[in-house]
Short mmCIF file of C-alpha atoms in Angstrom, two decimals:
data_model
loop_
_atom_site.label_atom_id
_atom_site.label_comp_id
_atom_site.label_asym_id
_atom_site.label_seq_id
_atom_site.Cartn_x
_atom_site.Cartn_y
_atom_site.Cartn_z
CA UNK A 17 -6.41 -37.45 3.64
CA UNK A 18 -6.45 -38.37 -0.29
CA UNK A 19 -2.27 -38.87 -1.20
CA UNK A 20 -2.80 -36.68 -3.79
CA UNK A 21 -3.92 -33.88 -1.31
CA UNK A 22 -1.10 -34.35 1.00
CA UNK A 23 1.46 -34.45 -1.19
CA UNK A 24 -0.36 -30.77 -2.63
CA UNK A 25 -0.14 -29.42 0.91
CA UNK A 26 3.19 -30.34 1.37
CA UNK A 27 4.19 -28.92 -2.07
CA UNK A 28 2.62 -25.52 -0.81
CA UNK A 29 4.16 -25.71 2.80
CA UNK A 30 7.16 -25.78 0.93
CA UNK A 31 6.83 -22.64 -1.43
CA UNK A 32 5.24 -21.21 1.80
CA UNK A 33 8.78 -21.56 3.36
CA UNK A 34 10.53 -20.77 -0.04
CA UNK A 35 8.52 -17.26 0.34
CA UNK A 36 9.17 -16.29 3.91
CA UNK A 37 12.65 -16.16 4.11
CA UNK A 38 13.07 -14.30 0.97
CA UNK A 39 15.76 -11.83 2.29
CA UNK A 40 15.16 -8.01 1.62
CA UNK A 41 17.57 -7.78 -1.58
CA UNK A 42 15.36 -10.99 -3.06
CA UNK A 43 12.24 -9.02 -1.85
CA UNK A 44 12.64 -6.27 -3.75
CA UNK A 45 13.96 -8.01 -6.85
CA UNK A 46 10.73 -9.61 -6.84
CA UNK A 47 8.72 -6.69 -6.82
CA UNK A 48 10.61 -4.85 -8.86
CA UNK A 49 9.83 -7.59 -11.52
CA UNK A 50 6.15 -7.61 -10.53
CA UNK A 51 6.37 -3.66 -11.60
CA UNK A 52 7.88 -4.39 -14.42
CA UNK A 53 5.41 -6.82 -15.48
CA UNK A 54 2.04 -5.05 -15.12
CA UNK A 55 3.59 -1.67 -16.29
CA UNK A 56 2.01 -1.99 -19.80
CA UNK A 57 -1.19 -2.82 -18.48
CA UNK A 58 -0.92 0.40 -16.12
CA UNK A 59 0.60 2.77 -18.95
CA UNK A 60 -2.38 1.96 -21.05
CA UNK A 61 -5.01 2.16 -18.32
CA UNK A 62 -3.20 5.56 -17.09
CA UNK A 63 -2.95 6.51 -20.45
CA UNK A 64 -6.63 5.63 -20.67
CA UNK A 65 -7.45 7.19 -17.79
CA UNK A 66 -5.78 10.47 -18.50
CA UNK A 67 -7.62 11.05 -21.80
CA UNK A 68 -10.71 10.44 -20.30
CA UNK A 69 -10.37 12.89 -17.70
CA UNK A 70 -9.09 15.43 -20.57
CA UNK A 71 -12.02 14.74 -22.34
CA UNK A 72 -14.17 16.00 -19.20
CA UNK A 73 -12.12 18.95 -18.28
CA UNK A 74 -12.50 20.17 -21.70
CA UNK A 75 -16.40 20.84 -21.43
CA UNK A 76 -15.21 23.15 -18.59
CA UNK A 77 -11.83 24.11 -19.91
CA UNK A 78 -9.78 24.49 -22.73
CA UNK A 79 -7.26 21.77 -22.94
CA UNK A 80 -4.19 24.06 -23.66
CA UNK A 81 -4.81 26.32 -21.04
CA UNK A 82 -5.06 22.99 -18.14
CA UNK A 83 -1.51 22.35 -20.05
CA UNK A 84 -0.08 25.69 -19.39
CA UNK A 85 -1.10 25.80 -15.80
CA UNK A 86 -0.38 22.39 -15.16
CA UNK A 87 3.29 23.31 -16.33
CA UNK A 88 3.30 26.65 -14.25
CA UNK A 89 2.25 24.68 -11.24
CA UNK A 90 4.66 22.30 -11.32
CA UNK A 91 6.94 25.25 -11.92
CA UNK A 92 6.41 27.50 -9.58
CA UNK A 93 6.82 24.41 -7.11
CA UNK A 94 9.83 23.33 -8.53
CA UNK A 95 11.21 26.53 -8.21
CA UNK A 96 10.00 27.66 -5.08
CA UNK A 97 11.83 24.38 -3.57
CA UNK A 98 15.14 25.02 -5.40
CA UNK A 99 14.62 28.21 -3.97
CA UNK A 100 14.51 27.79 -0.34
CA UNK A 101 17.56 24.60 -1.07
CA UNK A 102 19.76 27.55 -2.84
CA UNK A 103 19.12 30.05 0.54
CA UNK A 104 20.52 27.09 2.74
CA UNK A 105 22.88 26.20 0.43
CA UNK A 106 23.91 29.55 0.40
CA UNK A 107 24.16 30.35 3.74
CA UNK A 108 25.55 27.09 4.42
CA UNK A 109 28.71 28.22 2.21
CA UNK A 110 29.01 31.72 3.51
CA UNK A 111 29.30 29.66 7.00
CA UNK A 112 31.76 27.24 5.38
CA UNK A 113 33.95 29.49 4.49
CA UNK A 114 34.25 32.07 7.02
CA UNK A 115 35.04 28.98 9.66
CA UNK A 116 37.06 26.59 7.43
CA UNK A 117 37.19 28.59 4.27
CA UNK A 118 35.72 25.52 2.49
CA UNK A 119 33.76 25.80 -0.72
CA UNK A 120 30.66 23.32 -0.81
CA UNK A 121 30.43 22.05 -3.70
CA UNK A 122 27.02 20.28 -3.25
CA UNK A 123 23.82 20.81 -4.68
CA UNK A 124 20.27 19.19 -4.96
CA UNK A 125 18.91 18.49 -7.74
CA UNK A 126 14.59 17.58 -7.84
CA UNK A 127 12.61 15.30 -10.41
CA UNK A 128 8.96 16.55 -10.62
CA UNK A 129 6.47 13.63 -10.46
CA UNK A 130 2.55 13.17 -10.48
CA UNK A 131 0.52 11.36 -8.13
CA UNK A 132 -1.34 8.66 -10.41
CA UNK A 133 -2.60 6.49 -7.78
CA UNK A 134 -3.92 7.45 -3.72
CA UNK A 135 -4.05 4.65 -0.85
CA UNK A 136 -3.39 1.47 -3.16
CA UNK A 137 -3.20 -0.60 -0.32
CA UNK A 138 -5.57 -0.87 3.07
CA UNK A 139 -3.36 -0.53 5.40
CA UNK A 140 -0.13 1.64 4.48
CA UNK A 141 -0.50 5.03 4.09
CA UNK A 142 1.04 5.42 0.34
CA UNK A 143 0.75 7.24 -3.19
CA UNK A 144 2.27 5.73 -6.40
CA UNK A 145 4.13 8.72 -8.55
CA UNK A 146 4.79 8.13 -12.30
CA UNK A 147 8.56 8.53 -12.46
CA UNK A 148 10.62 5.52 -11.73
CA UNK A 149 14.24 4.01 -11.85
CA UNK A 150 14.33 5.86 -15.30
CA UNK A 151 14.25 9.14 -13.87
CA UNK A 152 17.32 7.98 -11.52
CA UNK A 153 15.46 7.71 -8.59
CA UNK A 154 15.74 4.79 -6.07
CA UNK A 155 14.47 3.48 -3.03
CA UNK A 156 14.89 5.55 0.16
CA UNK A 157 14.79 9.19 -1.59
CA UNK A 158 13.23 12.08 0.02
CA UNK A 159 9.91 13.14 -1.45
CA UNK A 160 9.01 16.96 -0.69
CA UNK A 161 6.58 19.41 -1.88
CA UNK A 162 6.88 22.79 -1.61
CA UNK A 163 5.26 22.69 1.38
CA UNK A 164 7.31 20.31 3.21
CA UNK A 165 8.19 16.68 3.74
CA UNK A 166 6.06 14.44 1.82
CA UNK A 167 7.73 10.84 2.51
CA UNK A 168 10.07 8.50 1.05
CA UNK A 169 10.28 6.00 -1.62
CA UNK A 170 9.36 2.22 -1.20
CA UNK A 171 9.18 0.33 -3.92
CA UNK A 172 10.29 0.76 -7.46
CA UNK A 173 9.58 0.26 -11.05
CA UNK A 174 11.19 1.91 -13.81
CA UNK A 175 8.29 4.38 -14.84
CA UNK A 176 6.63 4.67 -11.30
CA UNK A 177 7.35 4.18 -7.86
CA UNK A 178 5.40 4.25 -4.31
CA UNK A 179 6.23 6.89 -1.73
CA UNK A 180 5.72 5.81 1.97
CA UNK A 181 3.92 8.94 3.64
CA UNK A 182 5.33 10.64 6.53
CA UNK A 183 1.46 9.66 7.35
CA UNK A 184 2.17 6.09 8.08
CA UNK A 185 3.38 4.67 11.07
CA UNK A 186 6.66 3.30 9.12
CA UNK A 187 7.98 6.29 8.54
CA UNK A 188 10.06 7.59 10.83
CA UNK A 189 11.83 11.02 10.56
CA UNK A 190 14.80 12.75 13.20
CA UNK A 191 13.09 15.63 13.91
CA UNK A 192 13.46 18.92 15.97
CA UNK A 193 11.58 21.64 17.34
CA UNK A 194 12.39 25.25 15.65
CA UNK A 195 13.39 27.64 18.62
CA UNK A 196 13.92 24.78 21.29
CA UNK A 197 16.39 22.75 22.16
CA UNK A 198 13.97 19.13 21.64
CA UNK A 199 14.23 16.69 19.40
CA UNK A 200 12.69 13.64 18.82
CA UNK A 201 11.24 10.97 16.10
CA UNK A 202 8.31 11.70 14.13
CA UNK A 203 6.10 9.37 12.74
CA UNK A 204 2.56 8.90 11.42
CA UNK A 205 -0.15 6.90 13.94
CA UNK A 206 -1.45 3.53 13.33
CA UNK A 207 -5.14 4.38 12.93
CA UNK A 208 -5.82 7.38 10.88
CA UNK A 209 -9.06 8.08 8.62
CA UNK A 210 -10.31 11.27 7.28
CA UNK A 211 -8.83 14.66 5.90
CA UNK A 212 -6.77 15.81 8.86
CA UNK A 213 -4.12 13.12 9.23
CA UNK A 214 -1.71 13.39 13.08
CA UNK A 215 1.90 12.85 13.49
CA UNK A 216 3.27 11.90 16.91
CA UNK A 217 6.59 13.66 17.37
CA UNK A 218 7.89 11.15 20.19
CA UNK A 219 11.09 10.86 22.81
CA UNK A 220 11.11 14.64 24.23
CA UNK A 221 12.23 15.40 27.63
CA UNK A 222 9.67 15.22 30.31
CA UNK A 223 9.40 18.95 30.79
CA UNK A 224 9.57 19.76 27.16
CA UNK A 225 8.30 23.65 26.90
CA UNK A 226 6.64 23.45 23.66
CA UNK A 227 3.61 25.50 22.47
CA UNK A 228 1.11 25.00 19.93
CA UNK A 229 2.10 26.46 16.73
CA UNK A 230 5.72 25.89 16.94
CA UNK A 231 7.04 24.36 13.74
CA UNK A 232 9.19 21.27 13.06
CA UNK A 233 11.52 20.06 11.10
CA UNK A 234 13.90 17.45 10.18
CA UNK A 235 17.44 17.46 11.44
CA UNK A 236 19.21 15.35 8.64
CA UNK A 237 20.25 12.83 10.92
CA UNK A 238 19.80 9.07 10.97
CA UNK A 239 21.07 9.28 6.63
CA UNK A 240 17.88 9.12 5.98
CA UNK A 241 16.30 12.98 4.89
CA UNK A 242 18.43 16.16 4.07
CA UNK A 243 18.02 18.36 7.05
CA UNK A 244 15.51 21.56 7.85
CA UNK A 245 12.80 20.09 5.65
CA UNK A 246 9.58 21.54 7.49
CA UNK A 247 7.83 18.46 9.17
CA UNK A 248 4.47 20.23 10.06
CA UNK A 249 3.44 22.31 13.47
CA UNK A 250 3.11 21.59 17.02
CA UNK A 251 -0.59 21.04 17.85
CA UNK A 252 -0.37 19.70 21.22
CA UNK A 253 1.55 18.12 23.94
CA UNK A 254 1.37 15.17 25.74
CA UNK A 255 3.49 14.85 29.14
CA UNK A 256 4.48 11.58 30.23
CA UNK A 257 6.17 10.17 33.14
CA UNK A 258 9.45 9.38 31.94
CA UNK A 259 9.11 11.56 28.08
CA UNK A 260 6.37 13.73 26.72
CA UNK A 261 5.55 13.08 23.57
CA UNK A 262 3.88 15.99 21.16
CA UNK A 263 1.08 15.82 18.01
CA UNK A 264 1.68 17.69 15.19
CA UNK A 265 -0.08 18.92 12.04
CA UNK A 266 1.78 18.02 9.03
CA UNK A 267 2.75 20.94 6.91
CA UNK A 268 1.51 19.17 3.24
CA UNK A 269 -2.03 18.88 2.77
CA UNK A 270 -1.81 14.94 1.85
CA UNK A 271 -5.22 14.93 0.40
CA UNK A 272 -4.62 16.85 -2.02
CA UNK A 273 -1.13 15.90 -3.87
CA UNK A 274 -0.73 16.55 -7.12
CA UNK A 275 2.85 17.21 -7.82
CA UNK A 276 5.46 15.88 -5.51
CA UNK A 277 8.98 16.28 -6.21
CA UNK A 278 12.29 13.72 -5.81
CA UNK A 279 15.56 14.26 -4.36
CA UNK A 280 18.05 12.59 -5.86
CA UNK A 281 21.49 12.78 -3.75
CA UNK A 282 23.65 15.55 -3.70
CA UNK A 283 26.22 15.46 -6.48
CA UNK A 284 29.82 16.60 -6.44
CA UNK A 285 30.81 18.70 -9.16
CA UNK A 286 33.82 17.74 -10.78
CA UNK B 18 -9.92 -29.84 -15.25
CA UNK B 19 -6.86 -28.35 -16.99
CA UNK B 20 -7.79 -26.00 -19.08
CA UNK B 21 -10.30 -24.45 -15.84
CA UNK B 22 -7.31 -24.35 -13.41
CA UNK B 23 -5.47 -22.61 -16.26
CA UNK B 24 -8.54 -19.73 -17.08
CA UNK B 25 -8.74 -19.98 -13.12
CA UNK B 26 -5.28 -18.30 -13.15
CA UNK B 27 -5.68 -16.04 -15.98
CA UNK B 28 -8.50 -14.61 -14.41
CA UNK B 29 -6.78 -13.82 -11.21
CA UNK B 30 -4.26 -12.15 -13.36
CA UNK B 31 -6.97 -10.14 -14.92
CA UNK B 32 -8.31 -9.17 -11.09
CA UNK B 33 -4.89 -8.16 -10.82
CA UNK B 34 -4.50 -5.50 -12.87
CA UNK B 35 -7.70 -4.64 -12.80
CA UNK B 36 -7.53 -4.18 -8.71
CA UNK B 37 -5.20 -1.21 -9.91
CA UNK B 38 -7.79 0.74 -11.11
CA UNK B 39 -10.10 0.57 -8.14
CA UNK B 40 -9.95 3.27 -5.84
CA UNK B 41 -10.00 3.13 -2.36
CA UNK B 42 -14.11 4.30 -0.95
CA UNK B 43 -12.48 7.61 1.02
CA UNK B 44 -16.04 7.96 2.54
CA UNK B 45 -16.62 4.36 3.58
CA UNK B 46 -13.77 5.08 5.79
CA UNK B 47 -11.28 4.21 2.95
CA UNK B 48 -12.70 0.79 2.05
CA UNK B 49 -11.96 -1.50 -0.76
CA UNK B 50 -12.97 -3.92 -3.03
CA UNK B 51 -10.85 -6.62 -2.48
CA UNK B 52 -10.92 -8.33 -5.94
CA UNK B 53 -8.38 -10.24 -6.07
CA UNK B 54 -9.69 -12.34 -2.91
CA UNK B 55 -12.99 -12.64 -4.25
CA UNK B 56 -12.33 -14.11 -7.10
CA UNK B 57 -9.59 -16.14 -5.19
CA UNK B 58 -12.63 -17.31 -2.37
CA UNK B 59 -14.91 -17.94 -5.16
CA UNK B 60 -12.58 -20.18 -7.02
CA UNK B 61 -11.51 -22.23 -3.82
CA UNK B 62 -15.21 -23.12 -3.80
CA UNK B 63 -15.49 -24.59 -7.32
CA UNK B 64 -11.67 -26.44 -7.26
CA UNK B 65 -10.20 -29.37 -4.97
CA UNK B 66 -7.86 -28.91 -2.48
CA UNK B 67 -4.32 -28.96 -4.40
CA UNK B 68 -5.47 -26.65 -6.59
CA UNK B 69 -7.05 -24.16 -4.29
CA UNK B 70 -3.51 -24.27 -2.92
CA UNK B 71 -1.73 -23.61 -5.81
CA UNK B 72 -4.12 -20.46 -6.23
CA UNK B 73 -3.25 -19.54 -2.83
CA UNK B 74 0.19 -19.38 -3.32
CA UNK B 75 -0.38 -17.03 -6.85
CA UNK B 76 -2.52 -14.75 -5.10
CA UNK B 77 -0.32 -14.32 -2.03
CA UNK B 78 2.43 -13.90 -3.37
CA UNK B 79 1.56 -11.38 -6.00
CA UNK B 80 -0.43 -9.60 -3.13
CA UNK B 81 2.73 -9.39 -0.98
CA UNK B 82 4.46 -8.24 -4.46
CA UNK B 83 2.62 -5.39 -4.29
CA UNK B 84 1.98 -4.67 -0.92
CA UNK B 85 5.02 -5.50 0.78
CA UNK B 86 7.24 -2.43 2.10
CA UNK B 87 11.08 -2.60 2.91
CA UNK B 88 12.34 -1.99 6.26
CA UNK B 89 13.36 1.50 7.88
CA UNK B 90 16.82 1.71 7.26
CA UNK B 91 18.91 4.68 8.45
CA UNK B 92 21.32 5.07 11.29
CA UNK B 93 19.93 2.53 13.86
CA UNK B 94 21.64 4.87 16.44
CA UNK B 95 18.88 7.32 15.45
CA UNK B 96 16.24 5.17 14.90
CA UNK B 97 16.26 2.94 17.77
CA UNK B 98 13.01 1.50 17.52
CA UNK B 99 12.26 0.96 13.99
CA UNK B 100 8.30 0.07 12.68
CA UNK B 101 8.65 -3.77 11.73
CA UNK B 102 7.13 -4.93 8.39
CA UNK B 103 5.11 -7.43 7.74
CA UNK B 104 7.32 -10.55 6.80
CA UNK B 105 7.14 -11.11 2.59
CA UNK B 106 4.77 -14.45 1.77
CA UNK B 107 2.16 -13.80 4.79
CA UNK B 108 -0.45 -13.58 2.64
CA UNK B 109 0.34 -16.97 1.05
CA UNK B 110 -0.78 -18.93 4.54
CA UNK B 111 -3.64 -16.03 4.89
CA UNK B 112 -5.40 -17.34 1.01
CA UNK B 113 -4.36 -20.69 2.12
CA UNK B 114 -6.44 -20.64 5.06
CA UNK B 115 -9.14 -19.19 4.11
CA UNK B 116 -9.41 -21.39 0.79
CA UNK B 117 -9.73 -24.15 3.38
CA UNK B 118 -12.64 -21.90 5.04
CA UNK B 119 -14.81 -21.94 1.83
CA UNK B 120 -13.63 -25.35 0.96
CA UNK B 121 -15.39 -26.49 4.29
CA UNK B 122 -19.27 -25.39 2.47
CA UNK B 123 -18.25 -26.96 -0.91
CA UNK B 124 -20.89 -29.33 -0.90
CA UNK B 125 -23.18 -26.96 -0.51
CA UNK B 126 -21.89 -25.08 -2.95
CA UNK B 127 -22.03 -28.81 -5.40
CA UNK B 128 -25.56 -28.73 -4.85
CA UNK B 129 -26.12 -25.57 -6.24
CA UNK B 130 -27.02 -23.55 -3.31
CA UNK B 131 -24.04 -20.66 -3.84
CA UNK B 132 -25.70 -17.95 -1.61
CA UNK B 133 -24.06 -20.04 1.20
CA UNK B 134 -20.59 -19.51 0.00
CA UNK B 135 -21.40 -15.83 -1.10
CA UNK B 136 -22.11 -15.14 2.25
CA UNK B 137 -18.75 -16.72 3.25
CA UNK B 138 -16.71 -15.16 0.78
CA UNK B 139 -17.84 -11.75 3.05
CA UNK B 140 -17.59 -13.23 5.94
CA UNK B 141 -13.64 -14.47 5.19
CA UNK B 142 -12.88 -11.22 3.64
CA UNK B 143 -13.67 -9.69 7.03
CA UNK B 144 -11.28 -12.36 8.59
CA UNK B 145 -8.41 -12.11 6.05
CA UNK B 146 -8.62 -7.79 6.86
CA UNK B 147 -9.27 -8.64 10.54
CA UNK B 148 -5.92 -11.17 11.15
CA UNK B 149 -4.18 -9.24 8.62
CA UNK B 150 -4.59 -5.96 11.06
CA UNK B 151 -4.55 -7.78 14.26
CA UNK B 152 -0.64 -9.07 12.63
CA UNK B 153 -0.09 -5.53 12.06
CA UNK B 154 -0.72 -5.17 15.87
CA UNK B 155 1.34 -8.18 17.23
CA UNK B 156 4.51 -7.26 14.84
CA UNK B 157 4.83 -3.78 15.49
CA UNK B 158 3.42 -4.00 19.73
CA UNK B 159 1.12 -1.13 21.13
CA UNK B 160 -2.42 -3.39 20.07
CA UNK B 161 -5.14 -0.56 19.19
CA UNK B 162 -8.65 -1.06 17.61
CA UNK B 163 -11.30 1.53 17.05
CA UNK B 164 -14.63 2.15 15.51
CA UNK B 165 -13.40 3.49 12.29
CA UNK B 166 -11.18 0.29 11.79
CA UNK B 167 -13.66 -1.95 12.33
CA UNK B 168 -15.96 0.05 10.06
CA UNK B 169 -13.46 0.03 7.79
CA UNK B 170 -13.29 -3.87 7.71
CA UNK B 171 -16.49 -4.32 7.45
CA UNK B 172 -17.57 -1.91 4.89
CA UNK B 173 -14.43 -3.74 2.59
CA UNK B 174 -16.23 -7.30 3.27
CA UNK B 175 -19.62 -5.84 2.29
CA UNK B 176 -18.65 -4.19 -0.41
CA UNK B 177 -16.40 -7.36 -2.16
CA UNK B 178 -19.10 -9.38 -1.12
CA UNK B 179 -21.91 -8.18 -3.07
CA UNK B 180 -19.51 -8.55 -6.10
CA UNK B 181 -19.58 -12.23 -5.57
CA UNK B 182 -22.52 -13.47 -7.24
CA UNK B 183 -21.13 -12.12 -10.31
CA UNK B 184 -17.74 -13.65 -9.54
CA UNK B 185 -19.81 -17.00 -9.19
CA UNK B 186 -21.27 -16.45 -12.33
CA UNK B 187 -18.57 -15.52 -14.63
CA UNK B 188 -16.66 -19.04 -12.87
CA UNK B 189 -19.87 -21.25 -13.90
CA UNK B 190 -19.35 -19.57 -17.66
CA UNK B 191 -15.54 -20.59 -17.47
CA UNK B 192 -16.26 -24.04 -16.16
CA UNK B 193 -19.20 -24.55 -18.64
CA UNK B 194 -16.53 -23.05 -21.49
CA UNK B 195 -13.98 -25.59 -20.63
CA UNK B 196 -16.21 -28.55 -20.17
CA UNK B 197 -15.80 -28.55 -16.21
CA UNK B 198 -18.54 -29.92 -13.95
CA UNK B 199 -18.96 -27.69 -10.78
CA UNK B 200 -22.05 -28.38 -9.67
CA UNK B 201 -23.38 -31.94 -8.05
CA UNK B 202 -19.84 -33.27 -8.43
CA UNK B 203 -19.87 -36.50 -6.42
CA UNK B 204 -23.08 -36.08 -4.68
CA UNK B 205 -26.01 -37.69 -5.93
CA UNK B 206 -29.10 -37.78 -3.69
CA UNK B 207 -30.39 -41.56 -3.57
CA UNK B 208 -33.51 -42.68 -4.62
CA UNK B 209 -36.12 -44.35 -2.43
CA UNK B 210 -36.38 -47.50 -2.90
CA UNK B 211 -40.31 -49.15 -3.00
CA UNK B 212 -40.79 -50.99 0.01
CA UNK B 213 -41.99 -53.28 -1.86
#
């Protein structure tokens, strides 16, 4: 071997080393700058992107009214989720009170965000959402639609971030079965193509009496998700010797996400 | 040599950013072009060894910049068996050996016959998706591998590789632009001497 070449090699075995044992704080650093740094390029080309795809609805539509109904979607979805969070919240207090007469003084509070870019890696199941550290979000937060649990945040930029899908095998949520006294962790499966993604709700008792149809959701524990965010429905189960395990349909149709929506943590009010 | 090696890493910055605006191939079983490999297999054919590394290390690690996801987190009471990750700077030894791969046909390559490596460059795609998944697998326990996986794989390798001739051709331009000499570099063929 030519000096020149080893001394190359041993150059890169070194970096190599430098690079895997980055710890998790310098690993995200370094991706946050890596955001940072091909943001321009992705404004434009969103921006780019965006008025290109204007310019094609318009033959079929008139711009203002895609606006408008663009802004009541993400309304009415916004709404219908502080909605159902103000009816737990709400009965949550009337609860509080009559048993410790304590006032809750908590609240959730959403940032609406669009989808910009599906699958942008082979093998995690992800979507990158244009709202970033700006918008106060950070890594970890809950991502919901209206119809459920979406997933959580992974990486951040400040003007976008990507959400880890309840889809992917990473993802792991404390879940339990409505009307039944299971729980268990959910979590997406390895190997999934196609439009009708499975999650395997794992860690039930061996006799677990579950039917098809019966819905799941989150039980807040673990510090990861807020509690009684719907998870998806029972589709079948699978006994086991020592634990059954169950599939389930998720509840959001994660082909088709548009507008997702951020929960940032629950504030006290001062 | 220089001023190559330096438009060799400004065009990997360009693949890049432009690998954000390719979409995945939902019908193709959610395929890819892989651009930033092709153009990193492609270059490992034209450059020698230290540099090909250096490459390696650029593309890896702004591929695991990207790619890379955190671990779990929450209460590990709750979440006693957490999904491993994939450890940050992987990808670094995964460009690295496959630049060694398409490094082993350069002289092919020298003589001008680049269909060789084109066919490579598809073939090590397939290998960087295959050990890639088949790490997946080994970090994470419970090894599973179906049709639409493998079709998946191998529809990404096609697809990237039919780019490459392009690739190849837009590297000859740069080399030609900055007065580099890819082609019979070091091999001459000898002429026969009379035997008399």
């Amino acid at each position: 071997m030519k000096p020149l070449n080893l001394l190359a090699l041993l150059v890169f075995l070194g970096g190599l080393t430098w690079a895997l044992t980055r710890s998790e704080r310098s690993v995200r650093e370094i991706q946050a700058t890596y955001y940072r740094a091909i943001s321009p390029f992705l404004t434009v080309g969103s921006a780019l992107e965006t008025r290109a795809r204007e310019f094609l609805d318009e033959v079929e539509h008139s711009k203002m009214l895609e606006a408008e109904v663009e802004a009541m979607r993400e309304d009415f979805g916004r709404l219908k989720l502080i909605e159902s969070q103000f009816r737990k919240v709400e009965a949550e207090n009337a609860t509080l009170r009559r048993a410790l007469d304590f006032q809750e003084r908590t609240r959730f509070e959403v940032v609406a965000a669009r989808v910009t870019r599906r699958q942008p890696a082979t093998w995690w199941q992800t979507v990158e959402i244009d709202r970033g550290e700006d918008s106060g979000i950070a890594t970890a937060y809950t991502v919901v639609t209206d119809q459920g649990l979406v997933g959580k945040i992974d990486r951040l930029g400040d003007h976008r971030s990507t959400v880890l899908l309840l889809t992917d095998e990473a993802c792991q949520v404390s879940a339990k079965v409505e009307g039944s006294p299971e729980v268990g962790i959910v979590q997406g499966q390895r190997e999934q193509f196609g439009g009708a993604p499975r999650l395997r709700l794992r860690f039930l008792s061996r006799d677990a009496r579950l039917r098809e149809g019966m819905r799941v959701f989150s039980t807040g524990r673990g510090g990861l998700f807020p509690a009684d965010l719907l998870l998806g429905e029972i589709d079948r189960v699978e006994p086991g010797p020592l634990a059954s395990e169950a599939i389930v349909r998720p509840s959001v149709d994660f082909q088709n996400l548009g507008t997702v929506f951020v929960l940032t943590p629950q504030k006290e009010e001062s | 040599m220089i001023r190559y090696t330096a438009s060799l890493v400004l065009l990997v910055l360009l693949a890049v950013i432009v690998q954000q605006f390719i979409p995945a191939f939902t019908p193709l079983f959610g395929s890819r072009l892989m651009l930033v490999v092709l153009v990193f297999l492609c270059s490992a054919s034209t450059v020698p060894a230290p540099v090909m590394l250096m490459l390696a290390f650029l593309c890896g690690f702004l591929t695991d910049a990207e790619n890379a996801i955190g671990p779990h987190g929450g209460d590990p009471e709750v979440y006693t068996r957490p999904v491993e990750p994939l450890r940050f700077g992987y990808s670094i030894a995964l460009y690295a050996a496959l630049g060694f791969l398409m490094q082993g046909i350069q002289p092919l390559f020298r003589q001008g016959k680049w269909q060789f490596s084109a066919i490579l460059s598809g073939i090590a795609v397939f290998l960087y998706l295959l050990v890639e998944y088949l790490l997946i697998n080994f970090v994470r326990g419970g090894f599973s591998f179906n049709r639409w996986t493998f079709l998946r794989i191998a529809f990404s390798s096609g697809i990237t590789m039919l780019l490459s001739p392009l690739v190849f051709w837009l590297l000859f331009q740069l080399a030609d632009r900055s007065r580099y000499t890819i082609r019979f570099d070091g091999i001459r063929r000898r002429k026969r001497q009379p035997a008399f």
